[in-house]
XYZ file of C-alpha atoms in Angstrom:
673
model
C 248.398 -57.886 18.508
C 251.559 -59.947 18.835
C 252.661 -58.487 22.131
C 249.950 -57.317 24.489
C 250.568 -56.083 28.036
C 251.670 -59.015 30.261
C 251.807 -61.286 27.220
C 254.729 -63.182 25.754
C 255.342 -63.801 22.067
C 258.130 -65.500 20.085
C 260.222 -63.974 17.348
C 263.021 -65.730 15.516
C 265.297 -64.426 12.816
C 267.361 -66.438 10.309
C 266.927 -69.565 12.417
C 268.756 -72.573 10.980
C 270.220 -75.913 12.070
C 273.007 -77.731 10.266
C 275.333 -80.636 10.955
C 278.812 -80.821 9.380
C 278.809 -83.554 6.777
C 275.017 -83.778 6.642
C 274.112 -80.288 5.522
C 271.134 -78.230 6.640
C 268.479 -79.895 8.774
C 266.528 -76.643 8.972
C 266.988 -73.885 6.395
C 267.264 -70.290 7.566
C 263.959 -68.508 7.964
C 262.296 -65.961 10.221
C 258.963 -66.061 11.969
C 256.880 -65.104 14.957
C 254.016 -66.337 17.092
C 251.614 -63.889 18.655
C 250.883 -63.897 22.371
C 247.880 -65.980 23.303
C 247.840 -67.868 20.008
C 248.463 -71.494 19.084
C 250.824 -72.256 16.203
C 250.632 -75.723 14.683
C 253.725 -76.951 12.836
C 253.088 -79.869 10.517
C 254.539 -81.582 7.508
C 255.590 -85.039 6.330
C 258.192 -87.128 8.137
C 261.708 -85.746 7.747
C 260.600 -82.157 7.269
C 262.351 -80.928 10.423
C 259.413 -80.309 12.756
C 261.156 -81.595 15.878
C 264.389 -79.903 14.809
C 262.566 -76.571 14.600
C 260.984 -77.018 18.010
C 264.296 -77.898 19.655
C 265.956 -74.952 17.903
C 263.333 -72.622 19.363
C 264.149 -74.131 22.760
C 267.852 -73.403 22.246
C 268.874 -77.003 21.563
C 270.711 -78.591 18.672
C 271.431 -82.219 17.698
C 274.868 -83.739 18.396
C 277.559 -81.797 16.491
C 274.788 -79.511 15.294
C 275.205 -75.791 14.630
C 272.291 -73.578 15.616
C 272.244 -70.319 13.679
C 270.168 -67.198 14.034
C 268.350 -65.733 17.024
C 265.239 -66.637 18.984
C 263.724 -64.058 21.301
C 260.911 -63.942 23.775
C 259.129 -60.616 23.289
C 257.158 -59.468 26.303
C 254.894 -56.437 26.385
C 254.168 -54.626 29.597
C 252.334 -51.528 30.700
C 253.256 -49.408 33.696
C 250.825 -47.911 36.172
C 251.213 -44.561 34.419
C 250.072 -46.123 31.151
C 253.461 -46.175 29.410
C 254.276 -49.135 27.211
C 257.471 -51.129 27.066
C 258.804 -54.218 25.338
C 261.214 -56.632 27.020
C 263.408 -58.814 24.823
C 265.290 -61.842 26.067
C 266.880 -64.900 24.567
C 264.304 -67.679 24.362
C 265.362 -71.027 25.747
C 264.610 -73.772 28.232
C 267.687 -73.010 30.368
C 266.684 -69.349 30.645
C 263.286 -70.540 31.880
C 261.481 -68.550 29.209
C 260.311 -71.709 27.422
C 259.232 -75.221 28.358
C 259.755 -78.132 25.968
C 257.341 -81.063 26.008
C 259.087 -84.038 24.429
C 257.268 -86.825 22.574
C 257.949 -89.270 25.417
C 256.479 -88.261 28.773
C 259.073 -89.164 31.412
C 258.149 -89.119 35.099
C 259.090 -90.851 38.326
C 256.725 -93.797 38.425
C 256.278 -94.010 42.203
C 255.312 -90.362 42.711
C 251.681 -89.343 42.685
C 250.356 -86.852 40.155
C 250.179 -84.121 42.793
C 253.668 -84.854 44.099
C 255.040 -84.653 40.561
C 253.660 -81.128 40.193
C 254.805 -80.098 43.674
C 258.378 -81.141 42.887
C 258.205 -79.407 39.480
C 257.085 -76.163 41.118
C 259.685 -76.472 43.878
C 262.494 -76.937 41.340
C 261.255 -73.716 39.709
C 262.056 -71.896 42.967
C 258.495 -71.788 44.268
C 258.267 -71.589 48.077
C 256.973 -74.800 49.732
C 253.464 -73.531 50.507
C 253.202 -71.840 47.126
C 254.312 -75.043 45.395
C 251.431 -76.928 47.018
C 248.944 -74.253 45.974
C 250.394 -74.171 42.482
C 250.041 -77.951 42.158
C 246.378 -77.834 43.209
C 245.692 -74.978 40.778
C 247.299 -76.853 37.890
C 245.457 -80.069 38.731
C 242.157 -78.266 38.387
C 243.318 -76.395 35.286
C 244.285 -79.505 33.298
C 241.523 -81.738 34.621
C 243.628 -84.083 36.768
C 242.155 -83.318 40.192
C 240.361 -86.667 40.167
C 243.645 -88.593 39.890
C 245.763 -86.275 42.049
C 246.679 -89.021 44.524
C 247.170 -91.771 41.967
C 250.732 -92.827 41.212
C 252.032 -91.962 37.766
C 253.233 -95.499 37.030
C 255.155 -96.747 34.043
C 254.439 -95.478 30.535
C 251.470 -97.611 29.555
C 247.745 -97.309 28.975
C 246.886 -97.331 32.678
C 245.377 -99.935 34.992
C 246.418 -101.901 38.057
C 249.932 -103.089 38.723
C 250.697 -106.389 40.428
C 250.659 -104.741 43.852
C 247.279 -103.087 43.277
C 248.489 -99.512 42.638
C 246.616 -97.671 39.916
C 248.533 -95.721 37.271
C 247.331 -92.928 35.027
C 246.476 -93.316 31.342
C 248.482 -92.053 28.370
C 246.129 -89.110 27.872
C 246.465 -88.165 31.525
C 250.254 -88.398 31.232
C 250.163 -85.860 28.384
C 248.075 -83.463 30.448
C 250.442 -83.996 33.377
C 253.359 -83.110 31.083
C 251.598 -79.865 30.140
C 250.952 -79.046 33.795
C 254.565 -79.822 34.716
C 255.767 -77.405 32.053
C 253.734 -74.609 33.650
C 254.645 -75.494 37.232
C 256.414 -72.695 39.043
C 254.787 -69.827 37.155
C 252.359 -69.067 39.961
C 248.961 -67.487 39.584
C 249.062 -64.027 38.032
C 245.622 -63.254 39.482
C 246.583 -64.196 43.029
C 249.123 -61.936 44.697
C 249.825 -64.519 47.434
C 250.725 -67.117 44.831
C 252.435 -64.845 42.313
C 256.148 -65.599 42.386
C 257.034 -65.720 38.674
C 257.290 -62.662 36.462
C 255.735 -64.127 33.311
C 254.549 -67.435 31.826
C 256.838 -69.685 29.845
C 256.344 -70.328 26.159
C 255.111 -73.897 25.609
C 256.820 -75.938 22.888
C 255.090 -79.328 22.459
C 256.652 -81.978 20.214
C 253.830 -84.090 18.735
C 251.691 -84.148 21.908
C 248.990 -86.218 20.150
C 251.243 -89.186 19.281
C 249.888 -92.446 20.684
C 246.489 -90.972 21.612
C 243.103 -91.818 20.194
C 241.165 -89.172 18.296
C 239.208 -87.989 21.330
C 242.222 -87.711 23.640
C 244.290 -86.022 20.912
C 241.638 -83.340 20.415
C 241.371 -82.922 24.176
C 245.109 -82.298 24.572
C 245.240 -79.771 21.708
C 242.132 -78.062 23.068
C 243.843 -77.795 26.445
C 246.926 -76.191 24.856
C 244.706 -73.708 22.997
C 242.837 -72.841 26.177
C 246.026 -72.397 28.204
C 247.618 -70.276 25.488
C 244.700 -67.848 25.586
C 244.380 -67.827 29.377
C 248.098 -67.271 29.949
C 248.356 -64.806 27.028
C 251.474 -66.636 25.923
C 252.539 -68.085 22.590
C 252.346 -71.863 22.190
C 253.902 -73.983 19.444
C 253.132 -77.645 18.811
C 254.146 -80.037 16.075
C 251.608 -82.346 14.484
C 252.054 -85.232 12.088
C 248.665 -85.080 10.373
C 245.967 -83.258 12.371
C 242.334 -84.253 12.002
C 239.735 -81.637 11.024
C 238.649 -80.894 14.609
C 242.256 -80.202 15.629
C 242.848 -78.085 12.520
C 240.033 -75.745 13.564
C 241.699 -75.183 16.951
C 244.908 -73.791 15.423
C 245.217 -70.009 15.264
C 248.287 -70.111 13.020
C 250.037 -72.806 11.031
C 253.519 -73.456 9.723
C 253.913 -75.898 6.841
C 257.285 -77.584 6.452
C 258.579 -79.633 3.541
C 261.180 -82.429 3.484
C 264.708 -81.124 3.923
C 263.788 -78.504 6.524
C 262.128 -75.991 4.171
C 259.412 -73.675 5.467
C 256.779 -72.978 2.811
C 254.182 -71.132 4.892
C 253.865 -69.463 8.278
C 250.774 -67.439 8.966
C 247.141 -67.404 10.074
C 245.183 -70.597 9.543
C 242.401 -68.672 7.826
C 244.777 -67.425 5.089
C 246.662 -70.594 4.215
C 244.378 -71.921 1.452
C 244.114 -68.472 -0.119
C 247.877 -68.131 -0.070
C 248.502 -71.397 -1.927
C 245.634 -70.721 -4.282
C 247.489 -67.593 -5.329
C 250.475 -69.815 -6.146
C 248.338 -72.048 -8.368
C 247.555 -74.807 -5.870
C 243.872 -75.019 -5.063
C 242.114 -77.452 -2.756
C 239.521 -78.750 -5.227
C 237.814 -81.403 -3.068
C 234.906 -79.910 -1.170
C 234.888 -80.816 2.519
C 238.474 -82.079 2.443
C 240.552 -81.553 5.562
C 242.926 -78.670 4.686
C 245.704 -80.440 6.592
C 245.511 -83.435 4.261
C 245.673 -81.170 1.214
C 248.706 -79.332 2.554
C 250.534 -82.524 3.550
C 250.001 -83.898 0.030
C 251.254 -80.607 -1.398
C 254.695 -80.943 0.234
C 255.103 -84.744 0.125
C 257.536 -86.535 -2.173
C 256.648 -89.806 -3.867
C 260.020 -91.508 -3.532
C 258.902 -94.758 -5.180
C 258.607 -93.208 -8.657
C 261.564 -91.202 -9.943
C 259.518 -88.999 -12.273
C 256.985 -88.105 -9.604
C 259.741 -87.527 -7.042
C 261.466 -85.064 -9.381
C 258.228 -83.129 -9.929
C 257.462 -83.100 -6.219
C 260.943 -81.804 -5.366
C 260.649 -79.054 -7.975
C 257.246 -78.019 -6.589
C 258.621 -77.848 -3.044
C 261.594 -75.735 -4.157
C 259.213 -73.322 -5.869
C 256.988 -73.075 -2.790
C 259.970 -72.447 -0.495
C 261.338 -69.796 -2.848
C 257.939 -68.121 -3.053
C 257.665 -67.915 0.713
C 261.157 -66.440 1.059
C 260.653 -63.783 -1.584
C 256.991 -62.916 -1.019
C 256.205 -62.400 2.679
C 252.865 -60.704 1.924
C 250.268 -61.420 3.139
C 250.944 -64.622 5.044
C 254.165 -63.565 6.793
C 253.949 -59.861 7.475
C 250.498 -60.107 9.039
C 251.891 -62.552 11.566
C 255.036 -60.674 12.556
C 253.684 -57.163 13.080
C 254.237 -56.281 16.701
C 251.532 -54.233 18.377
C 251.519 -53.300 22.016
C 247.743 -53.062 22.347
C 245.773 -50.122 23.580
C 248.476 -48.720 25.851
C 249.989 -45.490 24.524
C 252.404 -42.787 25.615
C 256.086 -43.402 26.298
C 258.025 -46.374 25.012
C 260.849 -48.443 26.333
C 262.704 -51.692 26.082
C 264.748 -53.841 28.404
C 266.942 -56.872 28.451
C 265.559 -59.518 30.773
C 267.850 -61.907 32.622
C 267.268 -65.575 33.232
C 264.780 -66.505 35.909
C 266.299 -67.560 39.182
C 266.394 -71.276 39.900
C 266.367 -73.087 43.204
C 269.634 -72.995 45.151
C 272.010 -75.986 45.318
C 271.182 -76.867 48.937
C 267.427 -76.651 48.353
C 267.787 -78.690 45.154
C 269.796 -81.310 47.039
C 267.103 -81.666 49.699
C 264.380 -81.959 47.058
C 266.337 -84.570 45.118
C 267.136 -86.483 48.279
C 263.506 -86.577 49.351
C 262.252 -87.528 45.885
C 264.807 -90.311 45.570
C 263.875 -91.664 49.008
C 260.168 -91.649 48.145
C 260.846 -93.371 44.829
C 263.033 -96.038 46.454
C 260.806 -96.761 49.452
C 257.605 -96.995 47.425
C 259.101 -99.256 44.778
C 257.993 -102.348 46.649
C 258.236 -104.564 43.592
C 261.925 -103.854 43.072
C 262.715 -104.031 46.781
C 260.924 -107.355 47.119
C 262.739 -108.793 44.119
C 266.094 -107.629 45.478
C 265.413 -109.288 48.830
C 264.386 -112.481 47.076
C 267.519 -112.316 44.931
C 269.815 -111.904 47.950
C 268.131 -114.638 49.945
C 267.706 -116.927 46.944
C 271.320 -116.624 45.851
C 272.535 -117.303 49.374
C 270.393 -120.448 49.532
C 271.786 -121.630 46.196
C 275.343 -120.951 47.365
C 274.638 -122.818 50.568
C 273.153 -125.782 48.722
C 276.062 -125.937 46.279
C 278.994 -125.563 48.683
C 277.336 -126.960 51.784
C 278.906 -126.709 55.236
C 282.645 -126.552 54.619
C 284.508 -129.518 56.124
C 281.175 -130.531 57.639
C 281.807 -128.118 60.461
C 284.998 -129.865 61.600
C 288.644 -128.838 61.429
C 289.497 -127.165 58.105
C 291.445 -129.282 55.629
C 293.474 -128.510 52.536
C 290.719 -130.126 50.546
C 288.320 -127.275 51.355
C 290.754 -124.481 50.444
C 289.704 -124.451 46.799
C 286.022 -124.493 47.785
C 286.550 -121.583 50.160
C 288.318 -119.497 47.493
C 285.687 -120.421 44.919
C 282.831 -119.525 47.264
C 284.313 -116.142 48.138
C 285.166 -115.357 44.506
C 281.762 -116.196 43.055
C 279.960 -114.427 45.879
C 281.982 -111.267 45.258
C 281.365 -111.421 41.510
C 277.621 -111.937 42.037
C 277.283 -108.883 44.302
C 279.371 -106.737 41.959
C 277.389 -107.687 38.845
C 274.011 -107.194 40.526
C 274.961 -103.760 41.869
C 276.274 -102.579 38.512
C 273.211 -103.801 36.614
C 270.852 -102.131 39.093
C 272.719 -98.816 38.923
C 272.693 -98.819 35.124
C 268.999 -99.671 35.005
C 267.952 -96.995 37.503
C 270.158 -94.362 35.873
C 268.640 -95.113 32.460
C 265.075 -94.857 33.815
C 265.753 -91.469 35.378
C 267.876 -89.985 32.598
C 264.981 -88.472 30.618
C 263.497 -86.682 33.644
C 266.883 -85.555 34.928
C 267.955 -84.292 31.494
C 264.758 -82.267 31.207
C 265.179 -80.727 34.649
C 268.878 -80.019 34.160
C 268.160 -78.437 30.770
C 265.869 -76.041 32.609
C 268.685 -75.211 35.032
C 266.912 -76.735 38.057
C 270.097 -78.251 39.479
C 273.587 -79.375 38.536
C 274.757 -82.881 37.827
C 276.921 -82.935 40.945
C 273.951 -82.096 43.182
C 271.923 -84.863 41.530
C 274.773 -87.340 41.950
C 275.225 -86.473 45.631
C 271.539 -87.110 46.370
C 271.598 -90.335 44.400
C 274.687 -91.599 46.230
C 273.174 -90.974 49.663
C 269.893 -92.738 48.862
C 270.898 -95.665 46.644
C 274.397 -96.801 47.565
C 273.461 -97.637 51.183
C 270.704 -99.952 49.917
C 273.197 -101.699 47.640
C 275.475 -102.203 50.633
C 272.594 -103.493 52.771
C 271.475 -106.147 50.270
C 275.074 -107.308 49.717
C 275.601 -107.485 53.485
C 272.447 -109.582 53.835
C 273.745 -112.024 51.222
C 277.147 -112.232 52.915
C 275.643 -112.887 56.354
C 273.425 -115.691 55.064
C 276.259 -117.362 53.133
C 278.573 -117.124 56.143
C 275.938 -118.707 58.364
C 275.164 -121.551 55.949
C 278.699 -122.462 54.887
C 280.550 -121.964 58.155
C 283.317 -119.670 56.908
C 286.350 -119.104 59.138
C 286.489 -115.358 58.481
C 284.731 -112.991 60.839
C 281.176 -112.339 59.654
C 281.617 -108.576 59.962
C 284.625 -108.647 57.640
C 282.786 -110.745 55.045
C 279.724 -108.474 55.171
C 281.850 -105.314 55.042
C 283.809 -106.557 52.021
C 280.708 -107.645 50.094
C 279.016 -104.328 50.890
C 281.989 -102.253 49.763
C 282.418 -104.141 46.494
C 278.697 -103.649 45.801
C 279.036 -99.908 46.457
C 282.140 -99.679 44.248
C 280.362 -101.515 41.431
C 277.247 -99.353 41.780
C 279.445 -96.245 41.652
C 281.028 -97.644 38.499
C 277.523 -98.085 37.095
C 276.787 -94.421 37.851
C 279.959 -93.381 36.018
C 279.084 -95.487 32.968
C 275.498 -94.223 33.025
C 276.705 -90.621 33.168
C 279.085 -91.207 30.260
C 276.620 -93.033 27.986
C 273.778 -90.982 26.478
C 271.291 -93.872 26.447
C 270.443 -96.836 28.634
C 271.149 -99.485 26.006
C 274.553 -97.980 25.305
C 275.315 -97.854 29.018
C 274.543 -101.567 29.271
C 276.713 -102.257 26.224
C 279.628 -100.422 27.852
C 279.104 -101.580 31.425
C 278.926 -105.329 30.704
C 282.399 -105.611 29.077
C 283.926 -103.486 31.838
C 282.564 -105.831 34.480
C 283.802 -108.867 32.526
C 287.305 -107.366 32.498
C 287.091 -106.670 36.237
C 285.939 -110.241 36.792
C 288.738 -111.686 34.644
C 291.437 -109.655 36.362
C 289.884 -110.147 39.794
C 289.647 -113.922 40.009
C 292.555 -115.611 41.777
C 294.021 -118.673 40.103
C 294.225 -121.455 42.744
C 297.295 -122.822 40.919
C 299.287 -119.705 41.751
C 300.784 -117.075 39.471
C 304.452 -117.962 39.366
C 304.247 -119.829 36.044
C 303.536 -116.674 34.031
C 304.236 -113.217 35.319
C 301.456 -110.674 34.574
C 302.207 -107.801 32.227
C 302.155 -104.174 33.298
C 298.782 -103.737 31.573
C 297.282 -106.621 33.522
C 298.690 -105.254 36.772
C 297.112 -101.883 35.990
C 293.747 -103.521 35.288
C 293.990 -105.494 38.525
C 294.571 -102.312 40.484
C 291.346 -100.887 39.013
C 289.269 -103.984 39.725
C 287.195 -103.791 42.942
C 286.526 -107.506 42.522
C 290.257 -108.229 42.791
C 290.737 -106.266 45.982
C 287.582 -107.745 47.512
C 288.616 -111.333 46.769
C 292.106 -110.729 48.157
C 290.632 -109.171 51.303
C 288.268 -112.113 51.796
C 291.027 -114.675 51.188
C 293.237 -112.938 53.741
C 290.395 -112.839 56.257
C 289.506 -116.497 55.607
C 292.953 -118.101 55.344
C 295.375 -116.058 57.448
C 296.055 -117.920 60.654
C 293.920 -120.882 59.578
C 295.294 -124.297 60.660
C 294.678 -127.089 58.158
C 294.454 -130.793 59.001
C 296.536 -133.190 56.894
C 294.899 -136.059 55.077
C 297.231 -138.497 53.258
C 294.284 -139.931 51.322
C 293.984 -136.636 49.439
C 297.571 -136.811 48.142
C 296.841 -138.737 44.893
C 294.298 -136.101 43.878
C 295.746 -132.878 45.349
C 299.457 -133.582 45.264
C 301.564 -131.310 47.386
C 298.592 -129.203 48.432
C 297.452 -132.083 50.621
C 300.544 -131.508 52.812
C 299.874 -127.779 53.410
C 299.235 -127.187 57.100
C 298.223 -123.501 57.246
C 296.294 -120.892 55.341
C 299.348 -118.619 55.351
C 301.144 -121.116 53.084
C 298.171 -121.002 50.701
C 298.329 -117.185 50.583
C 302.051 -117.338 49.760
C 301.376 -119.854 46.976
C 298.657 -117.581 45.590
C 300.933 -114.548 45.984
C 298.301 -112.726 47.994
C 300.094 -110.246 50.219
C 299.082 -107.153 52.098
C 296.427 -106.863 54.777
C 292.673 -106.904 54.956
C 292.614 -103.196 55.813
C 294.836 -102.187 52.874
C 292.469 -103.888 50.419
C 289.505 -102.178 52.050
C 291.150 -98.794 51.528
C 291.847 -99.655 47.888
C 288.143 -100.388 47.341
C 287.221 -97.123 49.050
C 289.667 -95.346 46.746
C 287.978 -96.938 43.706
C 284.579 -95.790 45.008
C 285.891 -92.230 45.158
C 287.448 -92.577 41.696
C 284.181 -93.846 40.187
C 282.156 -91.047 41.774
C 284.623 -88.403 40.576
C 284.394 -89.880 37.079
C 280.584 -89.823 37.247
C 280.628 -86.176 38.351
C 283.054 -85.318 35.561
C 280.908 -86.982 32.901
C 277.816 -85.178 34.195
C 279.624 -81.835 34.061
C 280.938 -82.518 30.557
C 277.487 -83.588 29.419
C 276.060 -80.260 30.561
C 278.492 -78.211 28.486
C 276.918 -76.377 25.519
C 276.835 -78.468 22.361
C 275.507 -75.799 20.058
C 276.911 -72.765 18.270
C 274.589 -69.806 18.090
C 275.594 -67.294 15.430
C 273.605 -64.457 16.947
C 272.180 -63.868 20.376
C 270.184 -61.002 21.757
C 269.721 -57.921 19.555
C 272.692 -55.623 19.426
C 272.533 -52.108 20.807
C 271.974 -50.827 17.270
C 269.013 -53.153 16.808
C 267.625 -52.206 20.193
C 267.934 -48.553 19.314
C 265.832 -49.239 16.243
C 263.062 -50.801 18.327
C 260.335 -48.261 18.835
C 256.902 -48.424 20.370
C 255.332 -45.385 18.859
C 252.332 -45.803 16.586
C 251.649 -49.335 17.804
C 254.198 -51.111 15.556
C 257.546 -52.446 16.704
C 260.164 -52.645 13.949
C 263.793 -53.701 13.669
C 265.763 -51.933 10.978
C 264.412 -51.199 7.520
C 262.825 -54.605 6.996
C 261.275 -54.806 10.465
C 260.439 -58.168 11.893
C 259.392 -59.422 8.457
C 263.023 -59.811 7.487
C 263.520 -62.261 4.663
C 265.608 -65.327 5.223
C 268.691 -65.442 3.004
């Protein structure tokens, strides 16, 4: 049986992936996975295993074109005994499939149980049901013993510097499996049954980085869950050991270049290739090793590489033209023992949590992550206090606490400028770092349709930007107290806080625009250097060389510029300066300046403190709008699917009569072109 009552299978037809200029990454082929069975996809590096898995999930690489159709086929039986088959487009966003990436990304400060509770809640599970679902999954995947342990960073486990224990790599893999099933509910418990059917599990090399025992344990768990949930499961493997090979119900062998050379029951694979003249002659040899060698290319020797390529082409051609027995036995659709009437239905996407509920969940998760991250919070406090002490030691008490003099004007401007730059750079770096750490988890959840980028951004702004403002305000207050600035302490703290918020918002915009953390850093650093260059005020004045229109435009976009001008206005406006003739040989005419207003005119700093504050607030809004726009653009479809759900003609051809479901003359064993 491929589709049994309350089971979910996978069927794909003419599935292919290509990239303009690079050719086909995955050649067109058709296949199926029966409900309750485990399909292992393996082959040498570069054969397209991960590409296939992402294609089944409805994803394509950048600029990639995804062709063909992938359907979830669900069998069901009514109370009267009639049988029906529901077809819907398979994909992560439609919540009919869950993709387990090679890297397990989680929020490090959440516990294992909290991670599953949030996963279930984002799948629209009610609060009480989400708690029950988390406890059920913990017992199901063997993580009940570490339920209250924090996930931690991706490492082998152990104690962190603050004494918190983290889970091991093997436990992270099992947590990833549990997270993929979160929100399905318990089909055997009516009180906890809030999902119509289980999701197909697509695991991309779940054994990578694990020892032999842990690898076998993870694959055994996937096999067990596939049978218990009566749902198809697909996993890619690089080179499975013999114990893992025996766990696979079906196998797909892929060759370099994205060619499929076999897809069928594990028990038939050696017989199939023996019929093509390739026999496993070594007794006791792991069949996986034999098959990997069969489709590998020896690229170091030209003669051998040519023979290997010819052999692979022949195997791929044989599989396309001869579906018996390996292919047709796998794709026959039977609806089990239920008889009588037949039917079919199109199934819509599962409902996700609403925007307001998603916002509250994101807000709470972000608060928990921020509050519990004691290491980062401690380091940020030390950085703010330490920098203020260094500033105080370097600049000292201005004018020794006496009447301000022209001599201290340059020191005051320098102090305010470097303090502003320091707060801006720290806030931007922190925002880029945090955004990069969360991007993998957020991308996975957004791919599943849990929430929109704007909802995520709103929660992030409310939890993180106030902390940036608080640490900058702490630095400003300490510097003001140590150096004896003339400006009001509230104005200095407000300006430093706003420039930190504006820079953090800029970091969010850059992080949303860049696909990876390293690229975000590469983009963000030059932007901040430009803002610093255009923001610093030249103590010599600006009359010697008038700025170009481009420089004026860059200055208007620099929060550092507006912050420094606001601080200079607050510090120097109305300030009376004492004359000192002894400073004339060194300072020239500046030694004769008697007020801060004259300094502002020389520096060509006009406007008011309030106007500069509003300009910074405007830049904060601009940065947040840009971040929201980049998140929305990033969520737009990047794939082209040639075919979607079956047409009405195809659906009319689907029948559930004598136990076999067919589509057209060729049925589901349609040959790939």
